[in-house]
């Protein structure tokens, strides 16, 4: 993305909920107004209420219900089996006249109860006071389409709502609105395609609602309400035009405490592995993500409603795993991967977000690859990763103040070595500039046989890593820096091609002996007490992914420190 930025989303979920809130609130206003103004007979109230709904929506909506209970002394109104439906014919006419909204709704309620209505205040002061409103056992269907006439001009939703009620009431105050056991369907139609999202048994609670001539500009409120609680259990969503699905066990949001919590959230493929690899034309890894919990703290809900930007001071990713898979039987390095680095992908996300600090705790990370040559799967693991990332955002306005995202992470490499890596990403760089440096503590080299033997058909018979230290810079075209590798007792074994019939591997003893004696140094410092430093200047292969490029640059440093000549490097590459 350019430094000038771009629109991050083609439609706004917060704007949808403004429409939902506006329609529900209008329904409550008209219902109360009808009951306050006409207290004699239920049929009269029903007629008045139906007419009011149709008039206020220009005939777009109609209301039906089975029964109404009205208790004047307690200020209670109760509707049974209420249904608010949109008229498709009227909506089509509104589209033709360019007056139709993008979103329309159908609402069904088992019960709608309004309690604690102050009749005196409504009649004398024209100020409607309500203790609480309960909507139970409901279904809400939202149908959304991006209409050209609505793109040309921003609608003033908040002002319009008060303008529609000020002739009846000067102000409306509601202590609490509760939506219990709501099933929601969101259907988005755009460009000839339809995407659907479903939420079951959701609960919403809105507190201290105020609608008057000034409330729309009240910076302490979020679309008229002071606070909101939300609870969504059991969610699954197939991502459109993608092989993945998103699931979570529970989502809770509390605007009073400015936090939200996701339990057992996962991104996983919805097709078999082999089908993904066989059909993949972009040489992308298959991804599995699962986090025990994701917690956002000190959220800025106003940013969500005003800029459609998900923002929080702190994000916590706790427990879980992230695994990445490739199958070289089907996938080849034949796709240009420039612009594929993590920070470049973040900038390309079609949703504004920003987190000051993201904490990572007890997450296992792995990369697994099935060799197309040896038909074995190798794996490298980074266990129990902990650390933090700062300035994680794709908002160019924020990045103008500080354009770097930074990461400081620790993990157990292959379950034995203490790895500490520090990254810095220039989010606004046109060439993907970044840095990476780190250290690896003592561990045994044979631990790497889990990835080297299946993929390169070689193994370490022995070897002790005392310390690795690297300090590198990179961009879309090259990686450069220094690499220090302190080790001893290195012995390499070259293997025969795997016996696929008997599932065995054989050692090439003589060749392995020659390699160890003449081609590589068995220690650093070497036998002549010369200490070798890797001076890396690696030209990126455009078809290599960002992480493969990082590995290749570090591999260049390893090869220099163990004494491999250029010709022997090429022979090693031939084994891949």
XYZ file of N, CA, C and O in Angstrom, residues 408-514:
428
model
N 9.670 -8.429 19.908
C 10.714 -8.977 20.777
C 10.187 -10.306 21.308
O 9.281 -10.333 22.150
N 10.709 -11.421 20.796
C 10.130 -12.736 21.064
C 11.199 -13.726 21.512
O 12.342 -13.695 21.043
N 10.800 -14.624 22.399
C 11.655 -15.717 22.857
C 10.898 -17.026 22.682
O 9.680 -17.083 22.818
N 11.647 -18.110 22.372
C 11.023 -19.419 22.200
C 12.076 -20.494 22.406
O 13.289 -20.227 22.376
N 11.609 -21.713 22.578
C 12.496 -22.872 22.695
C 12.595 -23.518 21.312
O 11.650 -24.152 20.844
N 13.754 -23.342 20.645
C 13.939 -23.861 19.297
C 14.126 -25.371 19.347
O 15.015 -25.881 20.038
N 13.276 -26.079 18.638
C 13.244 -27.543 18.618
C 13.117 -28.118 20.034
O 13.509 -29.251 20.305
N 12.569 -27.309 20.923
C 12.332 -27.778 22.289
C 13.554 -27.793 23.169
O 13.474 -28.225 24.328
N 14.726 -27.316 22.669
C 15.946 -27.410 23.480
C 16.749 -26.114 23.542
O 17.426 -25.858 24.542
N 16.745 -25.298 22.489
C 17.602 -24.113 22.445
C 16.845 -22.840 22.752
O 15.736 -22.626 22.251
N 17.449 -21.984 23.562
C 16.820 -20.711 23.936
C 17.076 -19.689 22.828
O 18.191 -19.192 22.661
N 16.024 -19.375 22.057
C 16.122 -18.429 20.952
C 15.504 -17.106 21.367
O 14.395 -17.058 21.906
N 16.219 -16.020 21.085
C 15.719 -14.672 21.346
C 15.884 -13.880 20.058
O 16.998 -13.731 19.552
N 14.777 -13.389 19.499
C 14.818 -12.660 18.229
C 14.109 -11.324 18.377
O 13.062 -11.229 19.026
N 14.681 -10.290 17.760
C 14.124 -8.943 17.784
C 13.970 -8.468 16.337
O 14.933 -8.515 15.559
N 12.766 -8.025 15.996
C 12.464 -7.580 14.633
C 12.025 -6.117 14.657
O 11.430 -5.643 15.618
N 12.300 -5.435 13.545
C 11.798 -4.079 13.345
C 11.350 -3.972 11.894
O 12.101 -4.323 10.976
N 10.107 -3.505 11.687
C 9.534 -3.423 10.351
C 9.147 -1.977 10.042
O 8.400 -1.360 10.808
N 9.637 -1.472 8.934
C 9.254 -0.139 8.474
C 7.947 -0.275 7.702
O 7.928 -0.693 6.540
N 6.843 0.092 8.346
C 5.521 -0.154 7.790
C 5.232 0.688 6.547
O 4.377 0.334 5.742
N 5.918 1.804 6.383
C 5.657 2.697 5.259
C 6.716 2.601 4.168
O 6.678 3.357 3.197
N 7.644 1.673 4.315
C 8.701 1.534 3.326
C 8.148 0.996 2.007
O 7.383 0.026 1.993
N 8.561 1.592 0.918
C 8.149 1.123 -0.401
C 8.861 -0.156 -0.817
O 8.434 -0.828 -1.767
N 9.949 -0.501 -0.126
C 10.709 -1.704 -0.494
C 10.731 -2.722 0.645
O 11.564 -3.629 0.661
N 9.810 -2.589 1.611
C 9.693 -3.595 2.669
C 10.867 -3.662 3.620
O 11.243 -4.757 4.096
N 11.472 -2.530 3.952
C 12.659 -2.529 4.820
C 12.347 -3.089 6.198
O 11.297 -2.821 6.776
N 13.300 -3.872 6.732
C 13.138 -4.480 8.058
C 14.502 -4.895 8.588
O 15.494 -4.946 7.846
N 14.559 -5.164 9.875
C 15.774 -5.680 10.502
C 15.409 -6.875 11.371
O 14.268 -7.006 11.825
N 16.397 -7.735 11.597
C 16.197 -8.868 12.500
C 17.544 -9.241 13.103
O 18.552 -9.315 12.412
N 17.534 -9.398 14.393
C 18.739 -9.801 15.098
C 18.348 -10.724 16.235
O 17.184 -10.726 16.680
N 19.310 -11.526 16.698
C 18.953 -12.447 17.760
C 20.116 -13.297 18.210
O 21.236 -13.204 17.697
N 19.820 -14.138 19.194
C 20.803 -15.064 19.749
C 20.156 -16.423 19.960
O 18.935 -16.533 20.163
N 20.976 -17.458 19.889
C 20.550 -18.827 20.216
C 21.541 -19.388 21.216
O 22.759 -19.355 20.989
N 21.022 -19.920 22.317
C 21.877 -20.473 23.357
C 22.296 -21.904 23.073
O 22.011 -22.469 22.014
N 22.974 -22.536 24.024
C 23.518 -23.879 23.818
C 22.436 -24.913 23.484
O 21.354 -24.924 24.080
N 22.743 -25.776 22.501
C 21.873 -26.908 22.164
C 22.661 -27.877 21.284
O 23.735 -27.547 20.783
N 22.121 -29.062 21.108
C 22.762 -30.095 20.307
C 22.309 -29.990 18.852
O 21.117 -29.890 18.562
N 23.272 -30.042 17.918
C 22.940 -29.939 16.501
C 22.043 -31.072 15.995
O 21.220 -30.849 15.101
N 22.156 -32.301 16.508
C 21.264 -33.358 16.008
C 19.775 -33.062 16.188
O 18.947 -33.706 15.532
N 19.443 -32.082 17.016
C 18.026 -31.723 17.166
C 17.442 -31.241 15.842
O 16.229 -31.357 15.616
N 18.297 -30.705 14.950
C 17.817 -30.195 13.669
C 17.585 -31.296 12.629
O 17.127 -31.014 11.526
N 17.903 -32.547 12.997
C 17.676 -33.639 12.052
C 16.193 -33.819 11.736
O 15.851 -34.393 10.692
N 15.333 -33.320 12.592
C 13.884 -33.429 12.336
C 13.473 -32.684 11.074
O 12.470 -33.014 10.447
N 14.256 -31.673 10.672
C 13.939 -30.964 9.431
C 14.974 -31.248 8.342
O 14.637 -31.341 7.152
N 16.268 -31.451 8.709
C 17.301 -31.640 7.703
C 17.213 -33.001 7.026
O 17.358 -33.113 5.796
N 17.000 -34.045 7.789
C 16.980 -35.389 7.210
C 15.832 -35.577 6.225
O 16.052 -36.059 5.112
N 14.589 -35.200 6.575
C 13.512 -35.387 5.597
C 13.657 -34.521 4.346
O 13.294 -34.952 3.249
N 14.203 -33.301 4.489
C 14.199 -32.361 3.365
C 15.497 -32.372 2.562
O 15.471 -32.159 1.337
N 16.649 -32.600 3.220
C 17.936 -32.547 2.526
C 18.649 -33.891 2.488
O 19.695 -34.024 1.843
N 18.111 -34.895 3.208
C 18.699 -36.227 3.250
C 20.117 -36.212 3.815
O 21.004 -36.939 3.385
N 20.341 -35.330 4.787
C 21.583 -35.312 5.546
C 21.222 -35.257 7.028
O 20.071 -34.975 7.394
N 22.200 -35.524 7.869
C 21.935 -35.440 9.306
C 23.216 -35.045 10.025
O 24.321 -35.166 9.492
N 23.044 -34.570 11.250
C 24.176 -34.283 12.118
C 24.377 -35.494 13.025
O 23.481 -35.867 13.788
N 25.580 -36.109 12.925
C 25.899 -37.205 13.840
C 26.217 -36.654 15.229
O 25.920 -37.283 16.255
N 26.798 -35.454 15.253
C 27.115 -34.805 16.527
C 27.349 -33.331 16.273
O 27.438 -32.876 15.131
N 27.457 -32.592 17.336
C 27.719 -31.160 17.233
C 27.118 -30.421 18.406
O 25.990 -30.715 18.834
N 27.871 -29.473 18.926
C 27.416 -28.662 20.053
C 27.375 -27.194 19.638
O 28.400 -26.642 19.223
N 26.211 -26.601 19.727
C 26.104 -25.154 19.537
C 26.354 -24.495 20.885
O 25.664 -24.788 21.864
N 27.345 -23.629 20.939
C 27.581 -22.865 22.162
C 26.821 -21.536 22.125
O 26.244 -21.120 23.127
N 26.813 -20.921 20.943
C 26.098 -19.656 20.822
C 26.012 -19.264 19.342
O 26.954 -19.471 18.574
N 24.876 -18.732 18.959
C 24.703 -18.124 17.649
C 24.245 -16.691 17.873
O 23.395 -16.425 18.719
N 24.807 -15.779 17.097
C 24.411 -14.377 17.184
C 24.352 -13.799 15.771
O 25.286 -13.987 14.982
N 23.277 -13.114 15.436
C 23.156 -12.519 14.104
C 22.535 -11.134 14.215
O 21.773 -10.837 15.145
N 22.896 -10.285 13.249
C 22.393 -8.909 13.186
C 22.246 -8.561 11.708
O 23.232 -8.350 11.006
N 20.976 -8.512 11.242
C 20.723 -8.463 9.802
C 19.763 -7.337 9.434
O 18.939 -6.901 10.245
N 19.891 -6.881 8.191
C 18.950 -5.950 7.584
C 18.423 -6.584 6.298
O 19.091 -7.421 5.674
N 17.223 -6.156 5.885
C 16.678 -6.722 4.669
C 15.629 -5.826 4.045
O 15.106 -4.905 4.668
N 15.353 -6.127 2.777
C 14.253 -5.481 2.065
C 13.750 -6.454 1.001
O 14.052 -7.655 1.059
N 13.017 -5.966 0.037
C 12.453 -6.854 -0.974
C 13.516 -7.474 -1.881
O 13.216 -8.435 -2.604
N 14.743 -6.960 -1.854
C 15.716 -7.377 -2.862
C 16.986 -8.030 -2.306
O 17.623 -8.810 -3.002
N 17.360 -7.712 -1.066
C 18.562 -8.318 -0.515
C 18.521 -8.304 1.007
O 17.766 -7.539 1.614
N 19.352 -9.174 1.594
C 19.521 -9.243 3.042
C 21.012 -9.239 3.341
O 21.781 -9.934 2.662
N 21.409 -8.481 4.346
C 22.835 -8.385 4.626
C 23.057 -8.165 6.123
O 22.170 -7.701 6.846
N 24.270 -8.535 6.576
C 24.597 -8.369 7.986
C 25.666 -9.353 8.407
O 26.373 -9.942 7.578
N 25.810 -9.569 9.717
C 26.853 -10.442 10.263
C 26.239 -11.627 10.987
O 25.148 -11.535 11.555
N 26.987 -12.737 10.966
C 26.511 -13.973 11.584
C 27.670 -14.607 12.343
O 28.743 -14.863 11.775
N 27.474 -14.862 13.632
C 28.470 -15.506 14.487
C 27.934 -16.872 14.926
O 26.798 -16.966 15.400
N 28.789 -17.916 14.774
C 28.362 -19.286 15.070
C 29.485 -19.971 15.840
O 30.525 -20.315 15.280
N 29.297 -20.153 17.145
C 30.291 -20.813 17.997
C 29.849 -22.252 18.235
O 28.775 -22.492 18.832
N 30.692 -23.218 17.795
C 30.292 -24.630 17.902
C 31.542 -25.501 17.956
O 32.663 -25.062 17.666
N 31.357 -26.785 18.268
C 32.441 -27.765 18.172
C 31.849 -29.165 17.961
O 30.629 -29.358 18.012
N 32.762 -30.120 17.654
C 32.434 -31.539 17.456
C 31.369 -31.754 16.368
O 30.529 -32.635 16.466
N 31.458 -30.951 15.319
C 30.495 -31.082 14.220
C 30.871 -32.266 13.341
O 31.987 -32.365 12.841
N 29.905 -33.159 13.148
C 30.061 -34.269 12.212
C 28.774 -34.406 11.416
O 27.683 -34.477 11.991
N 28.945 -34.448 10.078
C 27.813 -34.519 9.158
C 27.741 -35.911 8.556
O 28.771 -36.529 8.252
N 26.525 -36.412 8.382
C 26.313 -37.687 7.702
C 25.505 -37.453 6.430
O 24.411 -36.872 6.487
N 26.056 -37.859 5.293
C 25.310 -37.850 4.037
C 24.628 -39.202 3.886
O 25.243 -40.245 4.147
N 23.379 -39.186 3.459
C 22.569 -40.399 3.430
C 22.244 -40.808 2.007
O 22.142 -39.973 1.104
N 22.078 -42.123 1.825
C 21.560 -42.616 0.562
C 20.108 -42.173 0.403
O 19.428 -41.883 1.394
N 19.606 -42.110 -0.827
C 18.171 -41.837 -0.996
C 17.356 -42.843 -0.205
O 17.733 -44.014 -0.082
N 16.261 -42.408 0.385
C 15.474 -43.308 1.240
C 14.966 -44.513 0.464
O 14.555 -44.410 -0.682
N 15.022 -45.662 1.119
C 14.461 -46.888 0.550
C 12.959 -46.847 0.779
O 12.475 -47.131 1.873
N 12.236 -46.498 -0.252
C 10.794 -46.304 -0.082
C 10.078 -47.614 0.198
O 9.025 -47.630 0.830
N 10.629 -48.740 -0.266
C 9.959 -50.019 -0.030
C 10.084 -50.465 1.412
O 9.130 -50.910 2.033
N 11.299 -50.312 1.959
C 11.521 -50.761 3.344
C 11.566 -49.618 4.344
O 11.788 -49.818 5.528
N 11.360 -48.366 3.842
C 11.338 -47.188 4.704
C 12.622 -47.083 5.537
O 12.587 -46.886 6.741
N 13.781 -47.266 4.853
C 15.068 -47.179 5.538
C 15.949 -46.143 4.865
O 15.778 -45.812 3.708
N 16.950 -45.678 5.606
C 17.955 -44.785 5.054
C 19.329 -45.409 5.306
O 19.565 -46.003 6.354
N 20.216 -45.221 4.356
C 21.570 -45.743 4.524
C 22.592 -44.632 4.543
O 22.466 -43.644 3.829
N 23.647 -44.781 5.342
C 24.695 -43.766 5.422
C 25.716 -43.959 4.296
O 26.049 -45.080 3.930
N 26.206 -42.853 3.769
C 27.321 -42.869 2.830
C 28.584 -42.614 3.639
O 29.045 -41.483 3.750
N 29.141 -43.689 4.206
C 30.215 -43.553 5.180
C 31.454 -42.875 4.648
O 31.992 -41.938 5.262
N 31.965 -43.329 3.500
C 33.205 -42.776 2.963
C 33.013 -41.312 2.589
O 33.845 -40.447 2.904
N 31.899 -41.011 1.900
C 31.637 -39.642 1.484
C 31.457 -38.729 2.699
O 31.944 -37.596 2.713
N 30.760 -39.222 3.714
C 30.587 -38.439 4.940
C 31.940 -38.153 5.589
O 32.193 -37.040 6.078
N 32.830 -39.168 5.585
C 34.162 -38.984 6.158
C 34.923 -37.886 5.422
O 35.549 -37.015 6.036
N 34.857 -37.912 4.102
C 35.572 -36.914 3.311
C 35.030 -35.512 3.558
O 35.794 -34.540 3.647
